Protein backbone atom coordinates (compact mmCIF):
# COMPACT_ATOMS: atom_id res chain seq x y z
CA UNK A 1 145.22 40.84 165.64
CA UNK A 2 144.91 37.47 167.37
CA UNK A 3 145.45 36.38 170.93
CA UNK A 4 146.45 33.16 172.72
CA UNK A 5 145.35 31.50 175.95
CA UNK A 6 148.46 32.49 177.92
CA UNK A 7 148.07 36.16 176.99
CA UNK A 8 144.44 36.16 178.15
CA UNK A 9 145.46 34.56 181.46
CA UNK A 10 148.20 37.16 181.90
CA UNK A 11 145.83 40.07 181.30
CA UNK A 12 143.23 38.61 183.67
CA UNK A 13 145.93 38.03 186.32
CA UNK A 14 147.18 41.64 186.10
CA UNK A 15 144.12 43.94 186.24
CA UNK A 16 146.43 46.83 187.15
CA UNK A 17 148.23 46.53 183.79
CA UNK A 18 145.76 48.69 181.87
CA UNK A 19 146.29 51.68 184.19
CA UNK A 20 150.07 51.19 184.18
CA UNK A 21 150.20 51.13 180.36
CA UNK A 22 147.84 54.10 180.18
CA UNK A 23 150.09 56.11 182.53
CA UNK A 24 153.15 55.14 180.46
CA UNK A 25 151.31 56.16 177.27
CA UNK A 26 150.50 59.60 178.66
CA UNK A 27 154.13 59.98 179.80
CA UNK A 28 155.38 59.10 176.31
CA UNK A 29 152.98 61.54 174.70
CA UNK A 30 154.31 64.29 176.96
CA UNK A 31 157.89 63.37 176.02
CA UNK A 32 157.01 63.60 172.32
CA UNK A 33 155.43 67.02 172.84
CA UNK A 34 158.46 68.08 174.88
CA UNK A 35 160.82 67.07 172.06
CA UNK A 36 158.77 69.09 169.57
CA UNK A 37 158.91 72.13 171.87
CA UNK A 38 162.67 71.73 172.41
CA UNK A 39 163.22 71.40 168.68
CA UNK A 40 161.47 74.69 168.03
CA UNK A 41 163.17 76.41 170.97
CA UNK A 42 166.61 75.18 169.91
CA UNK A 43 166.11 76.47 166.39
CA UNK A 44 165.25 79.90 167.75
CA UNK A 45 168.27 79.90 170.10
CA UNK A 46 170.67 78.84 167.33
CA UNK A 47 169.44 81.47 164.89
CA UNK A 48 169.63 84.06 167.64
CA UNK A 49 173.22 82.98 168.44
CA UNK A 50 174.17 83.22 164.81
CA UNK A 51 172.77 86.72 164.45
CA UNK A 52 174.61 87.86 167.59
CA UNK A 53 177.82 86.13 166.41
CA UNK A 54 178.14 84.18 169.65
CA UNK A 55 180.57 81.20 170.06
CA UNK A 56 177.72 78.90 169.01
CA UNK A 57 178.07 80.22 165.51
CA UNK A 58 181.83 79.69 165.46
CA UNK A 59 183.36 78.06 162.41
CA UNK A 60 186.41 76.73 164.26
CA UNK A 61 185.12 73.12 164.54
CA UNK A 62 185.61 70.70 161.67
CA UNK A 63 182.52 68.88 160.42
CA UNK A 64 182.35 65.18 159.48
CA UNK A 65 182.67 66.16 155.83
CA UNK A 66 186.05 67.80 156.51
CA UNK A 67 184.59 71.28 156.12
CA UNK A 68 184.38 73.80 158.93
CA UNK A 69 181.17 73.42 160.85
CA UNK A 70 178.60 76.17 160.85
CA UNK A 71 175.16 76.85 162.23
CA UNK A 72 173.46 74.58 159.72
CA UNK A 73 175.68 71.62 160.65
CA UNK A 74 174.65 72.06 164.25
CA UNK A 75 170.98 72.35 163.32
CA UNK A 76 171.11 69.25 161.11
CA UNK A 77 172.80 67.11 163.76
CA UNK A 78 170.48 68.34 166.48
CA UNK A 79 167.41 67.79 164.32
CA UNK A 80 168.53 64.24 163.51
CA UNK A 81 169.03 63.46 167.19
CA UNK A 82 165.64 64.90 168.14
CA UNK A 83 163.91 63.19 165.22
CA UNK A 84 165.42 59.79 166.08
CA UNK A 85 164.32 60.20 169.70
CA UNK A 86 160.84 61.24 168.62
CA UNK A 87 160.49 58.27 166.24
CA UNK A 88 161.59 55.88 168.98
CA UNK A 89 159.00 57.32 171.34
CA UNK A 90 156.32 57.19 168.64
CA UNK A 91 156.92 53.46 168.07
CA UNK A 92 156.67 52.81 171.80
CA UNK A 93 153.53 54.96 171.92
CA UNK A 94 151.88 52.92 169.14
CA UNK A 95 152.84 49.65 170.86
CA UNK A 96 151.26 50.86 174.10
CA UNK A 97 148.07 51.81 172.28
CA UNK A 98 147.93 48.33 170.70
CA UNK A 99 148.30 46.75 174.16
CA UNK A 100 145.53 48.93 175.56
CA UNK A 101 143.28 47.89 172.67
CA UNK A 102 144.04 44.21 173.38
CA UNK A 103 143.31 44.56 177.09
CA UNK A 104 140.04 46.39 176.44
CA UNK A 105 138.88 43.73 173.95
CA UNK A 106 139.74 40.93 176.41
CA UNK A 107 137.67 42.74 179.04
CA UNK A 108 134.72 43.05 176.64
CA UNK A 109 134.99 39.35 175.71
CA UNK A 110 135.11 38.45 179.41
CA UNK A 111 131.85 40.33 179.97
CA UNK A 112 130.15 38.19 177.27
CA UNK A 113 130.62 34.97 179.28
CA UNK A 114 127.91 33.55 181.53
CA UNK A 115 127.92 34.93 185.06
CA UNK A 116 129.21 31.74 186.72
CA UNK A 117 132.20 31.58 184.36
CA UNK A 118 132.94 35.25 184.98
CA UNK A 119 132.78 34.64 188.71
CA UNK A 120 135.16 31.65 188.65
CA UNK A 121 137.65 33.36 186.31
CA UNK A 122 137.55 36.52 188.40
CA UNK A 123 138.23 34.63 191.63
CA UNK A 124 141.02 32.53 190.12
CA UNK A 125 142.94 35.15 188.13
CA UNK A 126 142.05 38.56 189.55
CA UNK A 127 141.33 37.80 193.21
CA UNK A 128 143.96 35.00 193.36
CA UNK A 129 141.71 32.44 195.07
CA UNK A 130 143.42 29.17 195.95
CA UNK A 131 142.03 25.88 194.61
CA UNK A 132 140.69 25.13 198.08
CA UNK A 133 138.85 28.47 198.18
CA UNK A 134 137.42 27.93 194.70
CA UNK A 135 136.10 24.51 195.63
CA UNK A 136 134.65 25.61 198.98
CA UNK A 137 132.98 28.92 198.16
CA UNK A 138 129.24 29.47 197.76
CA UNK A 139 129.21 27.74 194.34
CA UNK A 140 130.22 24.37 195.89
CA UNK A 141 131.96 23.24 192.70
CA UNK A 142 134.14 20.15 192.44
CA UNK A 143 137.76 20.37 191.29
CA UNK A 144 136.80 18.96 187.88
CA UNK A 145 133.97 21.47 187.50
CA UNK A 146 136.27 24.37 188.36
CA UNK A 147 138.88 23.12 185.88
CA UNK A 148 136.29 22.76 183.12
CA UNK A 149 134.89 26.24 183.73
CA UNK A 150 138.36 27.84 183.78
CA UNK A 151 139.56 26.08 180.63
CA UNK A 152 136.37 26.69 178.65
CA UNK A 153 136.15 30.29 179.86
CA UNK A 154 139.66 31.08 178.61
CA UNK A 155 139.00 29.27 175.32
CA UNK A 156 135.75 31.20 174.81
CA UNK A 157 137.48 34.53 175.42
CA UNK A 158 140.15 33.59 172.84
CA UNK A 159 137.46 32.56 170.32
CA UNK A 160 135.52 35.76 170.84
CA UNK A 161 138.67 37.90 170.66
CA UNK A 162 139.77 36.24 167.40
CA UNK A 163 136.25 36.24 165.91
CA UNK A 164 134.92 38.68 163.32
CA UNK A 165 132.78 40.40 165.96
CA UNK A 166 133.75 44.02 166.47
CA UNK A 167 133.94 45.49 169.97
CA UNK A 168 130.58 47.23 169.64
CA UNK A 169 128.80 43.99 168.76
CA UNK A 170 130.50 42.21 171.65
CA UNK A 171 129.63 45.01 174.06
CA UNK A 172 125.97 44.84 173.03
CA UNK A 173 125.96 41.16 173.98
CA UNK A 174 127.50 41.82 177.38
CA UNK A 175 126.46 39.29 180.02
CA UNK A 176 124.73 37.10 177.40
CA UNK A 177 126.19 33.63 177.04
CA UNK A 178 127.85 33.05 173.65
CA UNK A 179 127.01 29.76 171.92
CA UNK A 180 129.74 28.24 169.71
CA UNK A 181 128.89 25.87 166.88
CA UNK A 182 132.21 24.14 166.13
CA UNK A 183 130.93 22.36 162.99
CA UNK A 184 129.62 25.51 161.34
CA UNK A 185 132.35 27.69 162.86
CA UNK A 186 129.80 30.29 163.94
CA UNK A 187 129.11 32.13 167.17
CA UNK A 188 125.63 33.06 168.35
CA UNK A 189 124.20 34.53 171.48
CA UNK A 190 121.16 33.06 173.18
CA UNK A 191 119.34 36.15 171.89
CA UNK A 192 120.28 35.27 168.29
CA UNK A 193 119.00 31.71 168.71
CA UNK A 194 115.77 32.92 170.29
CA UNK A 195 115.17 35.22 167.29
CA UNK A 196 115.74 32.35 164.86
CA UNK A 197 113.34 30.10 166.76
CA UNK A 198 110.74 32.87 166.86
CA UNK A 199 110.79 33.41 163.10
CA UNK A 200 110.83 29.65 162.41
């Protein structure tokens, strides 16, 4: 699972998205459970109709095979419809879970950036600060400085997201600046470097 710059920007710009997807996921789960309950209830109703010789068990209708339809035709068709609906909901459910996992990992990666970068990204994407506000807040950054922080911050989130670090490792390094060594293609925290220097 990899991510691109534009996706990170979108997630940062829509902090409400996680709750919306979570609500939709719960709704889908309830629909799946509802289908399973209806499937069982319908089976019971059909068997009951058959035993009571109600119109539901009539053999007057012609099935797709050219034979007269019976209870089992009805059950098969109904089961297929319910199963198709359930499978469709299950695919959507899995997609929502994947999105939630992406959003959570982006959030963890965001927390690994230095505090100034977090602050600038938060103001730009989540709080919707204008360029004027970004350049005239308490940080007193120039336009170029703001641009550099924003671009590098997004790139660092993408690198962390696509790295071999698992979420637990990233979470343990929360609020610790990540150091990238482009030549060696490695990522280290300041804590890692301090340990190396200590043992050297």
